[in-house]
Tab-separated table of C-alpha atoms and ligand atoms in Angstrom:
chain	number	residue	atom	x	y	z
H	1	MET	CA	-19.689	24.294	11.361
H	2	GLU	CA	-17.058	22.913	13.709
H	3	ILE	CA	-14.362	20.916	11.957
H	4	GLU	CA	-11.976	18.819	13.996
H	5	ILE	CA	-9.360	16.274	12.992
H	6	ALA	CA	-8.140	13.440	15.191
H	7	THR	CA	-4.711	12.247	14.095
H	8	ILE	CA	-4.929	8.747	15.520
H	9	GLY	CA	-2.215	6.702	13.844
H	10	GLY	CA	0.563	7.071	11.282
H	11	TYR	CA	1.786	10.413	12.601
H	12	GLU	CA	4.888	9.043	14.329
H	13	ALA	CA	5.964	6.361	11.865
H	14	VAL	CA	4.842	4.709	8.655
H	15	GLY	CA	2.165	2.233	9.639
H	16	ARG	CA	-1.157	1.870	11.478
H	17	GLN	CA	-2.658	4.809	9.597
H	18	MET	CA	-5.933	6.157	11.019
H	19	THR	CA	-7.447	9.651	10.943
H	20	ALA	CA	-10.928	10.843	11.907
H	21	VAL	CA	-12.546	14.021	10.633
H	22	ARG	CA	-15.527	15.536	12.443
H	23	ALA	CA	-17.636	17.969	10.439
H	24	GLY	CA	-20.493	19.140	12.664
H	25	ASP	CA	-22.164	15.986	13.987
H	26	ASP	CA	-20.706	13.686	11.357
H	27	VAL	CA	-17.461	11.793	11.678
H	28	VAL	CA	-15.613	9.996	8.883
H	29	ILE	CA	-12.682	7.687	9.611
H	30	PHE	CA	-9.947	7.429	6.994
H	31	ASP	CA	-7.892	4.207	7.100
H	32	MET	CA	-7.485	1.628	9.875
H	33	GLY	CA	-4.089	0.077	9.338
H	34	LEU	CA	-1.483	-2.205	10.811
H	35	ASN	CA	2.105	-1.388	11.693
H	36	LEU	CA	3.736	-4.375	10.066
H	37	SER	CA	7.186	-3.901	11.562
H	38	LYS	CA	5.719	-4.135	15.060
H	39	VAL	CA	4.173	-7.428	14.073
H	40	LEU	CA	7.288	-8.760	12.316
H	41	ILE	CA	9.519	-8.002	15.259
H	42	HIS	CA	7.602	-10.573	17.301
H	43	ASP	CA	8.267	-13.389	14.906
H	44	ASN	CA	5.564	-15.744	16.060
H	45	VAL	CA	2.509	-13.583	16.738
H	46	GLU	CA	-0.672	-14.600	15.039
H	47	THR	CA	-2.609	-11.366	14.912
H	48	GLU	CA	-5.748	-13.252	13.852
H	49	ARG	CA	-6.115	-14.515	17.392
H	50	MET	CA	-5.060	-11.425	19.307
H	51	HIS	CA	-7.210	-8.957	21.186
H	52	SER	CA	-7.298	-5.293	20.097
H	53	LEU	CA	-5.922	-3.903	23.344
H	54	ASP	CA	-2.863	-6.162	23.223
H	55	LEU	CA	-2.253	-5.115	19.635
H	56	ILE	CA	-2.636	-1.440	20.602
H	57	ASP	CA	-0.078	-1.919	23.391
H	58	MET	CA	2.319	-3.528	20.899
H	59	GLY	CA	1.948	-0.475	18.669
H	60	ALA	CA	0.594	-2.742	15.923
H	61	ILE	CA	-2.846	-1.132	15.448
H	62	PRO	CA	-4.056	2.445	16.000
H	63	ASP	CA	-4.944	3.489	19.533
H	64	ASP	CA	-8.478	4.634	18.764
H	65	ARG	CA	-9.427	5.415	22.365
H	66	VAL	CA	-9.128	9.110	21.482
H	67	MET	CA	-12.311	8.663	19.413
H	68	SER	CA	-14.353	9.005	22.613
H	69	ASP	CA	-13.324	12.690	22.720
H	70	LEU	CA	-14.925	13.348	19.317
H	71	GLU	CA	-18.531	14.439	19.722
H	72	GLY	CA	-20.276	13.073	16.673
H	73	ASP	CA	-21.462	9.901	14.983
H	74	VAL	CA	-19.156	7.861	12.799
H	75	LYS	CA	-20.883	7.727	9.411
H	76	ALA	CA	-18.269	5.877	7.358
H	77	ILE	CA	-14.946	4.065	7.609
H	78	VAL	CA	-12.989	4.772	4.444
H	79	PRO	CA	-9.832	2.810	3.616
H	80	THR	CA	-7.998	4.496	0.732
H	81	HIS	CA	-6.382	1.390	-0.781
H	82	GLY	CA	-5.637	-2.228	0.035
H	83	HIS	CA	-2.177	-2.012	1.635
H	84	LEU	CA	-2.093	-3.534	5.112
H	85	ASP	CA	-0.889	-0.342	6.764
H	86	HIS	CA	-4.252	1.118	5.649
H	87	ILE	CA	-6.718	-1.798	6.052
H	88	GLY	CA	-4.928	-4.190	8.415
H	89	ALA	CA	-6.693	-3.094	11.618
H	90	ILE	CA	-10.253	-3.118	10.253
H	91	SER	CA	-10.805	-6.648	11.536
H	92	LYS	CA	-9.756	-5.510	15.027
H	93	LEU	CA	-11.446	-2.105	15.330
H	94	ALA	CA	-14.301	-1.643	12.850
H	95	HIS	CA	-16.840	-3.602	14.939
H	96	ARG	CA	-16.690	-0.829	17.546
H	97	TYR	CA	-18.407	1.571	15.145
H	98	THR	CA	-21.875	1.239	13.677
H	99	ALA	CA	-20.841	2.549	10.294
H	100	PRO	CA	-20.335	1.046	6.858
H	101	ILE	CA	-16.908	0.504	5.334
H	102	VAL	CA	-16.799	2.433	2.057
H	103	ALA	CA	-14.041	1.713	-0.475
H	104	THR	CA	-13.284	0.931	-4.110
H	105	PRO	CA	-14.137	-2.591	-5.362
H	106	PHE	CA	-10.605	-4.077	-5.131
H	107	THR	CA	-10.078	-2.618	-1.651
H	108	ILE	CA	-13.486	-3.874	-0.453
H	109	GLU	CA	-12.616	-7.373	-1.650
H	110	LEU	CA	-9.347	-7.330	0.309
H	111	VAL	CA	-11.179	-6.021	3.392
H	112	LYS	CA	-13.704	-8.832	3.027
H	113	GLN	CA	-10.906	-11.438	2.962
H	114	GLN	CA	-9.265	-9.852	5.968
H	115	ILE	CA	-12.478	-9.932	7.994
H	116	LYS	CA	-12.934	-13.592	7.043
H	117	GLY	CA	-9.513	-14.474	8.483
H	118	GLU	CA	-10.269	-12.779	11.806
H	119	GLU	CA	-10.740	-15.225	14.665
H	120	LYS	CA	-11.382	-12.957	17.631
H	121	PHE	CA	-14.111	-10.522	16.613
H	122	GLY	CA	-17.132	-10.783	14.364
H	123	VAL	CA	-16.914	-7.738	12.135
H	124	GLU	CA	-20.338	-7.150	10.621
H	125	ASN	CA	-20.110	-3.602	9.257
H	126	ASP	CA	-21.787	-3.129	5.876
H	127	LEU	CA	-19.356	-3.082	2.982
H	128	ILE	CA	-20.146	-0.448	0.353
H	129	LYS	CA	-18.355	-0.276	-2.990
H	130	MET	CA	-17.766	3.174	-4.408
H	131	GLU	CA	-15.716	3.886	-7.525
H	132	ALA	CA	-13.313	6.750	-8.126
H	133	GLY	CA	-15.303	9.761	-9.361
H	134	GLU	CA	-18.396	8.850	-7.315
H	135	THR	CA	-19.828	10.604	-4.243
H	136	MET	CA	-22.069	9.822	-1.269
H	137	SER	CA	-23.798	12.030	1.283
H	138	ILE	CA	-22.448	12.061	4.803
H	139	GLY	CA	-25.254	13.303	7.064
H	140	GLU	CA	-27.254	16.336	5.930
H	141	ARG	CA	-24.546	18.731	4.905
H	142	ASN	CA	-21.380	16.855	3.973
H	143	GLU	CA	-20.404	14.824	0.955
H	144	LEU	CA	-17.705	12.213	0.418
H	145	GLU	CA	-15.965	11.998	-2.960
H	146	PHE	CA	-13.330	9.567	-4.269
H	147	VAL	CA	-10.644	11.036	-6.551
H	148	ASN	CA	-8.621	8.558	-8.606
H	149	VAL	CA	-4.918	8.381	-7.734
H	150	THR	CA	-2.055	6.114	-8.802
H	151	HIS	CA	-0.084	4.037	-6.292
H	152	SER	CA	1.732	0.699	-6.080
H	153	ILE	CA	-1.603	-1.116	-5.747
H	154	ILE	CA	-4.569	-0.897	-8.100
H	155	ASP	CA	-7.843	0.931	-7.381
H	156	ALA	CA	-6.339	3.527	-4.989
H	157	ILE	CA	-8.156	6.789	-4.290
H	158	ASN	CA	-7.786	9.935	-2.213
H	159	PRO	CA	-11.062	10.621	-0.402
H	160	VAL	CA	-12.332	14.195	-0.163
H	161	LEU	CA	-14.899	15.273	2.444
H	162	HIS	CA	-16.750	18.328	1.155
H	163	THR	CA	-18.094	20.420	4.051
H	164	PRO	CA	-19.746	23.887	4.174
H	165	GLU	CA	-16.389	25.172	5.509
H	166	GLY	CA	-14.384	23.778	2.584
H	167	SER	CA	-12.973	20.408	1.635
H	168	ILE	CA	-10.803	18.058	3.639
H	169	VAL	CA	-8.513	16.203	1.236
H	170	TYR	CA	-7.022	13.031	2.710
H	171	GLY	CA	-3.983	12.646	0.471
H	172	LEU	CA	-2.245	9.526	1.690
H	173	ASP	CA	-0.336	7.204	-0.621
H	174	LYS	CA	-0.027	8.201	-4.228
H	175	ARG	CA	2.377	8.886	-7.032
H	176	MET	CA	1.596	11.186	-9.941
H	177	ASP	CA	1.438	8.624	-12.718
H	178	HIS	CA	0.203	9.678	-16.137
H	179	SER	CA	0.914	6.260	-17.711
H	180	PRO	CA	0.204	3.571	-15.122
H	181	VAL	CA	0.380	0.032	-16.472
H	182	ILE	CA	-3.117	-0.770	-15.132
H	183	GLY	CA	-5.977	1.686	-14.552
H	184	ASP	CA	-6.459	5.407	-15.179
H	185	PRO	CA	-3.897	8.187	-14.661
H	186	ILE	CA	-4.099	10.304	-11.510
H	187	ASP	CA	-7.029	12.753	-11.761
H	188	MET	CA	-5.097	16.027	-11.404
H	189	LYS	CA	-7.862	17.861	-13.240
H	190	ARG	CA	-10.290	17.075	-10.415
H	191	PHE	CA	-7.778	18.107	-7.731
H	192	ARG	CA	-7.320	21.456	-9.487
H	193	GLU	CA	-11.116	21.930	-9.673
H	194	ILE	CA	-11.470	21.141	-5.955
H	195	GLY	CA	-8.754	23.722	-5.245
H	196	ARG	CA	-10.744	26.378	-7.139
H	197	GLU	CA	-14.172	25.650	-5.593
H	198	ASP	CA	-15.874	28.456	-3.640
H	199	ASN	CA	-14.879	27.356	-0.165
H	200	GLY	CA	-11.641	25.852	-1.408
H	201	VAL	CA	-9.660	23.286	0.535
H	202	LEU	CA	-9.808	23.768	4.288
H	203	CYS	CA	-7.224	21.087	5.002
H	204	TYR	CA	-4.876	18.784	3.138
H	205	ILE	CA	-3.472	15.734	4.946
H	206	GLU	CA	-0.426	14.473	3.077
H	207	ASP	CA	1.869	11.445	2.989
H	208	CYS	CA	5.470	12.661	3.402
H	209	THR	CA	7.230	9.396	2.546
H	210	ASN	CA	9.517	10.657	-0.225
H	211	ALA	CA	9.421	14.382	0.570
H	212	GLY	CA	13.185	14.345	1.068
H	213	ARG	CA	13.834	13.130	-2.471
H	214	LYS	CA	14.263	15.678	-5.240
H	215	GLY	CA	12.469	15.659	-8.563
H	216	ARG	CA	9.520	13.482	-9.417
H	217	THR	CA	8.703	9.817	-8.842
H	218	PRO	CA	8.886	8.017	-12.211
H	219	SER	CA	5.840	6.326	-13.680
H	220	GLU	CA	5.188	2.583	-13.416
H	221	ALA	CA	5.897	2.612	-17.160
H	222	VAL	CA	9.562	3.318	-16.264
H	223	ALA	CA	9.752	0.317	-13.914
H	224	ARG	CA	8.180	-1.761	-16.678
H	225	ARG	CA	10.862	-0.663	-19.175
H	226	HIS	CA	13.601	-1.355	-16.619
H	227	LEU	CA	12.211	-4.828	-16.001
H	228	LYS	CA	11.985	-5.494	-19.735
H	229	ASP	CA	15.616	-4.463	-20.185
H	230	VAL	CA	16.779	-6.811	-17.419
H	231	MET	CA	14.695	-9.762	-18.569
H	232	TYR	CA	15.533	-9.433	-22.257
H	233	SER	CA	19.249	-9.182	-21.351
H	234	ILE	CA	19.152	-12.645	-19.757
H	235	GLN	CA	16.874	-14.332	-22.283
H	236	ASP	CA	19.646	-16.621	-23.563
H	237	TYR	CA	20.495	-17.894	-20.085
H	238	ASP	CA	19.677	-21.585	-19.905
H	239	GLY	CA	19.407	-22.018	-16.139
H	240	GLY	CA	17.090	-20.819	-13.415
H	241	ILE	CA	15.578	-17.332	-13.265
H	242	VAL	CA	13.436	-16.399	-10.258
H	243	ALA	CA	11.671	-13.074	-9.641
H	244	THR	CA	10.087	-11.493	-6.603
H	245	THR	CA	7.970	-8.395	-6.051
H	246	PHE	CA	5.218	-7.029	-3.775
H	247	SER	CA	2.379	-9.526	-4.224
H	248	SER	CA	-0.154	-6.678	-4.033
H	249	HIS	CA	1.595	-4.862	-6.895
H	250	ILE	CA	-0.610	-6.247	-9.668
H	251	ALA	CA	0.811	-3.985	-12.402
H	252	ARG	CA	4.321	-5.299	-11.709
H	253	VAL	CA	3.188	-8.925	-11.555
H	254	LYS	CA	1.464	-8.371	-14.907
H	255	SER	CA	4.719	-7.061	-16.438
H	256	LEU	CA	6.693	-10.007	-15.018
H	257	VAL	CA	4.187	-12.475	-16.447
H	258	GLU	CA	4.277	-10.830	-19.888
H	259	PHE	CA	8.067	-10.610	-20.150
H	260	ALA	CA	8.480	-14.199	-18.914
H	261	ASP	CA	6.376	-15.236	-21.863
H	262	ASP	CA	8.401	-12.979	-24.215
H	263	ILE	CA	11.652	-14.718	-23.250
H	264	GLY	CA	10.155	-18.176	-23.672
H	265	ARG	CA	9.529	-19.109	-20.061
H	266	GLN	CA	6.330	-20.195	-18.403
H	267	PRO	CA	5.531	-17.844	-15.498
H	268	VAL	CA	4.134	-19.320	-12.301
H	269	LEU	CA	3.038	-17.436	-9.151
H	270	LEU	CA	4.087	-19.030	-5.879
H	271	GLY	CA	3.327	-18.126	-2.280
H	272	ARG	CA	0.152	-17.497	-0.311
H	273	SER	CA	-0.078	-13.761	-0.868
H	274	MET	CA	0.849	-14.057	-4.573
H	275	GLU	CA	-2.137	-16.318	-5.030
H	276	LYS	CA	-4.375	-14.073	-2.922
H	277	TYR	CA	-3.771	-10.693	-4.585
H	278	SER	CA	-3.356	-11.845	-8.188
H	279	GLY	CA	-6.286	-14.232	-7.903
H	280	THR	CA	-8.481	-11.420	-6.548
H	281	ALA	CA	-7.402	-8.953	-9.254
H	282	GLU	CA	-8.128	-11.496	-11.966
H	283	ARG	CA	-11.507	-12.443	-10.519
H	284	LEU	CA	-12.526	-8.774	-10.443
H	285	ASP	CA	-11.317	-8.254	-14.037
H	286	PHE	CA	-8.572	-5.759	-13.237
H	287	VAL	CA	-6.065	-7.871	-15.125
H	288	ASP	CA	-6.215	-10.525	-17.797
H	289	PHE	CA	-3.604	-13.198	-17.113
H	290	PRO	CA	-2.961	-16.058	-19.582
H	291	ASP	CA	-5.416	-18.930	-19.017
H	292	ASP	CA	-2.676	-21.376	-18.074
H	293	LEU	CA	-0.989	-19.124	-15.494
H	294	GLY	CA	-0.464	-21.242	-12.387
H	295	MET	CA	-1.016	-19.644	-8.944
H	296	TYR	CA	-0.202	-21.758	-5.926
H	297	GLY	CA	-0.402	-20.721	-2.301
H	298	HIS	CA	-0.433	-23.872	-0.200
H	299	ARG	CA	2.873	-25.409	0.799
H	300	LYS	CA	2.079	-28.769	-0.765
H	301	SER	CA	1.046	-27.430	-4.164
H	302	VAL	CA	4.054	-25.077	-4.196
H	303	ASP	CA	6.440	-27.955	-3.507
H	304	ARG	CA	4.735	-30.069	-6.153
H	305	THR	CA	5.221	-27.220	-8.662
H	306	PHE	CA	8.898	-26.844	-7.745
H	307	LYS	CA	9.380	-30.583	-8.286
H	308	ARG	CA	7.737	-30.326	-11.702
H	309	ILE	CA	9.989	-27.372	-12.615
H	310	MET	CA	13.103	-29.350	-11.615
H	311	LYS	CA	11.918	-32.342	-13.643
H	312	GLU	CA	10.914	-30.436	-16.787
H	313	GLY	CA	13.901	-28.066	-16.670
H	314	LYS	CA	14.387	-24.775	-14.805
H	315	GLU	CA	15.179	-23.058	-18.127
H	316	ASN	CA	11.504	-23.380	-19.143
H	317	PHE	CA	10.026	-21.526	-16.160
H	318	LEU	CA	9.983	-18.239	-14.325
H	319	PRO	CA	8.756	-18.631	-10.740
H	320	ILE	CA	7.413	-15.306	-9.380
H	321	VAL	CA	7.587	-15.679	-5.619
H	322	THR	CA	7.042	-13.900	-2.310
H	323	GLY	CA	9.995	-12.711	-0.199
H	324	HIS	CA	11.190	-9.390	-1.670
H	325	GLN	CA	11.940	-8.058	1.826
H	326	GLY	CA	13.591	-11.280	2.998
H	327	GLU	CA	10.593	-12.173	5.177
H	328	PRO	CA	11.666	-15.328	7.088
H	329	ARG	CA	8.737	-17.509	6.056
H	330	ALA	CA	8.373	-16.268	2.472
H	331	MET	CA	9.119	-18.415	-0.556
H	332	LEU	CA	12.373	-16.807	-1.741
H	333	THR	CA	13.858	-16.953	1.764
H	334	ARG	CA	12.970	-20.638	1.966
H	335	MET	CA	14.610	-21.148	-1.438
H	336	GLY	CA	17.718	-19.403	-0.124
H	337	ARG	CA	17.804	-21.722	2.877
H	338	GLY	CA	17.487	-24.729	0.564
H	339	GLU	CA	14.109	-25.684	2.048
H	340	THR	CA	12.284	-26.135	-1.263
H	341	PRO	CA	12.757	-28.702	-4.034
H	342	TYR	CA	13.991	-25.876	-6.323
H	343	GLU	CA	17.787	-26.076	-6.499
H	344	LEU	CA	19.772	-22.967	-7.316
H	345	ASP	CA	22.960	-23.354	-9.345
H	346	ASP	CA	25.945	-21.094	-9.956
H	347	GLY	CA	24.897	-18.250	-12.222
H	348	ASP	CA	21.133	-18.537	-11.671
H	349	LYS	CA	19.427	-15.139	-11.646
H	350	VAL	CA	17.289	-13.671	-8.875
H	351	LEU	CA	15.358	-10.485	-9.746
H	352	PHE	CA	14.175	-8.220	-6.940
H	353	SER	CA	11.500	-6.010	-8.525
H	354	ALA	CA	11.258	-4.107	-5.259
H	355	ARG	CA	13.328	-1.905	-3.074
H	356	VAL	CA	14.153	-2.651	0.549
H	357	ILE	CA	11.749	-0.743	2.766
H	358	PRO	CA	14.213	1.353	4.788
H	359	GLU	CA	13.568	-0.052	8.224
H	360	PRO	CA	16.066	-2.087	10.294
H	361	THR	CA	14.026	-5.321	10.464
H	362	ASN	CA	13.587	-5.420	6.691
H	363	GLU	CA	17.146	-4.390	5.993
H	364	GLY	CA	18.530	-7.171	8.187
H	365	GLN	CA	16.234	-9.828	6.801
H	366	ARG	CA	16.828	-8.825	3.205
H	367	TYR	CA	20.599	-8.840	3.766
H	368	GLN	CA	20.392	-12.353	5.135
H	369	SER	CA	18.218	-13.571	2.285
H	370	GLU	CA	20.545	-12.156	-0.390
H	371	LYS	CA	23.582	-13.690	1.317
H	372	LEU	CA	21.946	-17.124	1.476
H	373	LEU	CA	20.962	-16.928	-2.191
H	374	GLY	CA	24.468	-15.748	-3.079
H	375	MET	CA	26.055	-18.660	-1.213
H	376	GLN	CA	24.221	-20.966	-3.587
H	377	GLY	CA	25.663	-19.108	-6.555
H	378	ALA	CA	22.712	-16.859	-7.408
H	379	ARG	CA	23.345	-13.530	-9.188
H	380	ILE	CA	21.210	-10.706	-7.786
H	381	TYR	CA	19.430	-8.033	-9.871
H	382	ASP	CA	18.256	-5.493	-7.327
H	383	ASP	CA	15.961	-2.463	-7.218
H	384	ILE	CA	14.004	-2.919	-10.460
H	385	HIS	CA	11.358	-0.619	-9.057
H	386	VAL	CA	9.745	2.808	-8.772
H	387	SER	CA	8.205	4.114	-5.564
H	388	GLY	CA	4.461	4.506	-5.036
H	389	HIS	CA	4.912	7.796	-3.195
H	390	LEU	CA	5.350	11.406	-4.339
H	391	ARG	CA	8.714	13.109	-4.291
H	392	GLN	CA	9.317	16.835	-3.826
H	393	GLU	CA	7.987	18.104	-7.161
H	394	GLY	CA	4.867	15.972	-6.821
H	395	HIS	CA	4.267	17.487	-3.388
H	396	TYR	CA	4.799	20.955	-4.833
H	397	GLU	CA	2.275	20.272	-7.611
H	398	MET	CA	-0.337	18.975	-5.154
H	399	ILE	CA	-0.092	22.015	-2.872
H	400	ASP	CA	-0.155	24.252	-5.942
H	401	ALA	CA	-3.276	22.494	-7.288
H	402	LEU	CA	-5.205	22.436	-3.997
H	403	GLN	CA	-4.071	25.734	-2.397
H	404	PRO	CA	-5.106	24.362	1.029
H	405	GLN	CA	-5.737	26.704	3.974
H	406	ASN	CA	-4.170	24.162	6.348
H	407	ILE	CA	-1.763	21.267	5.878
H	408	ILE	CA	-1.165	18.266	8.130
H	409	PRO	CA	1.883	16.145	7.225
H	410	ALA	CA	1.361	12.422	7.901
H	411	HIS	CA	2.649	8.871	7.309
H	412	GLN	CA	6.145	9.536	8.705
H	413	SER	CA	8.278	10.136	11.767
H	414	LEU	CA	9.195	13.668	12.860
H	415	GLU	CA	12.416	13.254	10.909
H	416	GLY	CA	10.409	12.292	7.843
H	417	PHE	CA	8.178	15.375	8.225
H	418	ALA	CA	11.163	17.764	8.123
H	419	PRO	CA	11.747	17.952	4.339
H	420	TYR	CA	7.999	18.362	3.762
H	421	VAL	CA	7.855	21.166	6.327
H	422	ASP	CA	10.730	22.882	4.479
H	423	LEU	CA	8.863	22.641	1.204
H	424	ALA	CA	5.573	23.908	2.667
H	425	GLU	CA	7.290	26.783	4.482
H	426	ASN	CA	8.934	27.778	1.216
H	427	MET	CA	5.451	27.908	-0.267
H	428	GLY	CA	4.259	30.322	2.448
H	429	TYR	CA	2.951	28.049	5.199
H	430	THR	CA	4.074	28.401	8.812
H	431	VAL	CA	4.358	25.700	11.461
H	432	GLY	CA	1.936	26.436	14.284
H	433	ARG	CA	-0.267	28.654	12.118
H	434	ASP	CA	-1.478	26.721	9.076
H	435	LEU	CA	1.040	23.860	8.979
H	436	HIS	CA	0.240	21.427	11.770
H	437	ILE	CA	2.900	19.025	13.025
H	438	THR	CA	1.130	16.468	15.133
H	439	ARG	CA	1.542	13.138	16.924
H	440	ASN	CA	-0.642	10.058	17.302
H	441	GLY	CA	-3.665	10.686	19.494
H	442	ASN	CA	-3.945	14.452	18.987
H	443	MET	CA	-6.919	16.598	18.067
H	444	ILE	CA	-6.678	19.597	15.735
H	445	LYS	CA	-9.545	22.089	15.700
H	446	LEU	CA	-9.766	23.866	12.333
H	447	THR	CA	-12.963	25.912	12.698
H	448	GLU	CA	-15.056	26.929	15.700
Q	1	LIG	ZN1	0.153	2.274	0.268
């Protein structure tokens, strides 16, 4: 059987991930994401109203025109988890394929919301929920399996396409977490089994994000302990404490909510995306928040809540807000600019349970936000966080478990590939033979 891989997006930078695998006549697409920094750089674009081709030209969504060179039928579109760099282009591209979107329940729900917000195209692909550990047939001879992984968003999987020539493991976005705060540990047992199957692993596509960092990425349990230490250390403070984190990071939001309660403050979630992700996770029973936890997204209800906090005393509350990267329109940035009814005083604490995504736009915006908060007297607690991506020893363990015949590094720039290439070459792979460095829009033929 002919196996071919189209590396469509995410092979030159982090963002707009999209890969297609053709096994015989069947094609499966993994991810259809957005490149957020290309959107942020044009401050006022409303992607909801933009046409696909304009977004492709901006570098915001994958250039899927290479799909016409793949001779097969698309049987499924498979987003691996709900981050926007993996699902953000579905509303712009999925309608071009007559195939269902197959994902885990939380991811499907986020896809559904994204499609609803789309104003240009009517995306009517079927949405199929499939849990980690389950499989579905792809055509006559191939099978799709979801293997549970741990990442900075709940319900993440790595999809595996089993073909007569061996498996294709699409390994984007995971950390090896054996004690995640929500959900099951990464299923390393299953990865090791897949590595030992008769035909083995024909190809492993891997996210190189932290390949340059030594050791292993700590568990979410470590970030939780760090957060607990910080919050307990300021429990006697009788002024304002404000926290921010990735709104899609439900495990972290859960820890913030719990520790707020421990130190005698009422947590409240503020900002549109805080309401969206936490509300969705609670509705789908991934997390059990206290009954009286307030979640407010709309400007008016947020301002009303801030006014109530100021009236009843800042020392009784812990607002958990958007704006961890200093995004200009997010809640924390507005607080820094003095645009909300919440007044910061000298000595008030601001907790960033996030790290700055190392990218110039974010770095600049975050710098500005911290300075504005500091000018109002806020004390900053930074970097209470662990990454969602594997470091070197995690990468080593994955290659060791899967023993793939071919490896394709992804989810990075050429510079970002380099440390991963070093690691793989040390493990016996060779660039140009079984280690394939590629760019967006290329085709790699694995078997004739
Ligand atoms: Zn991700």
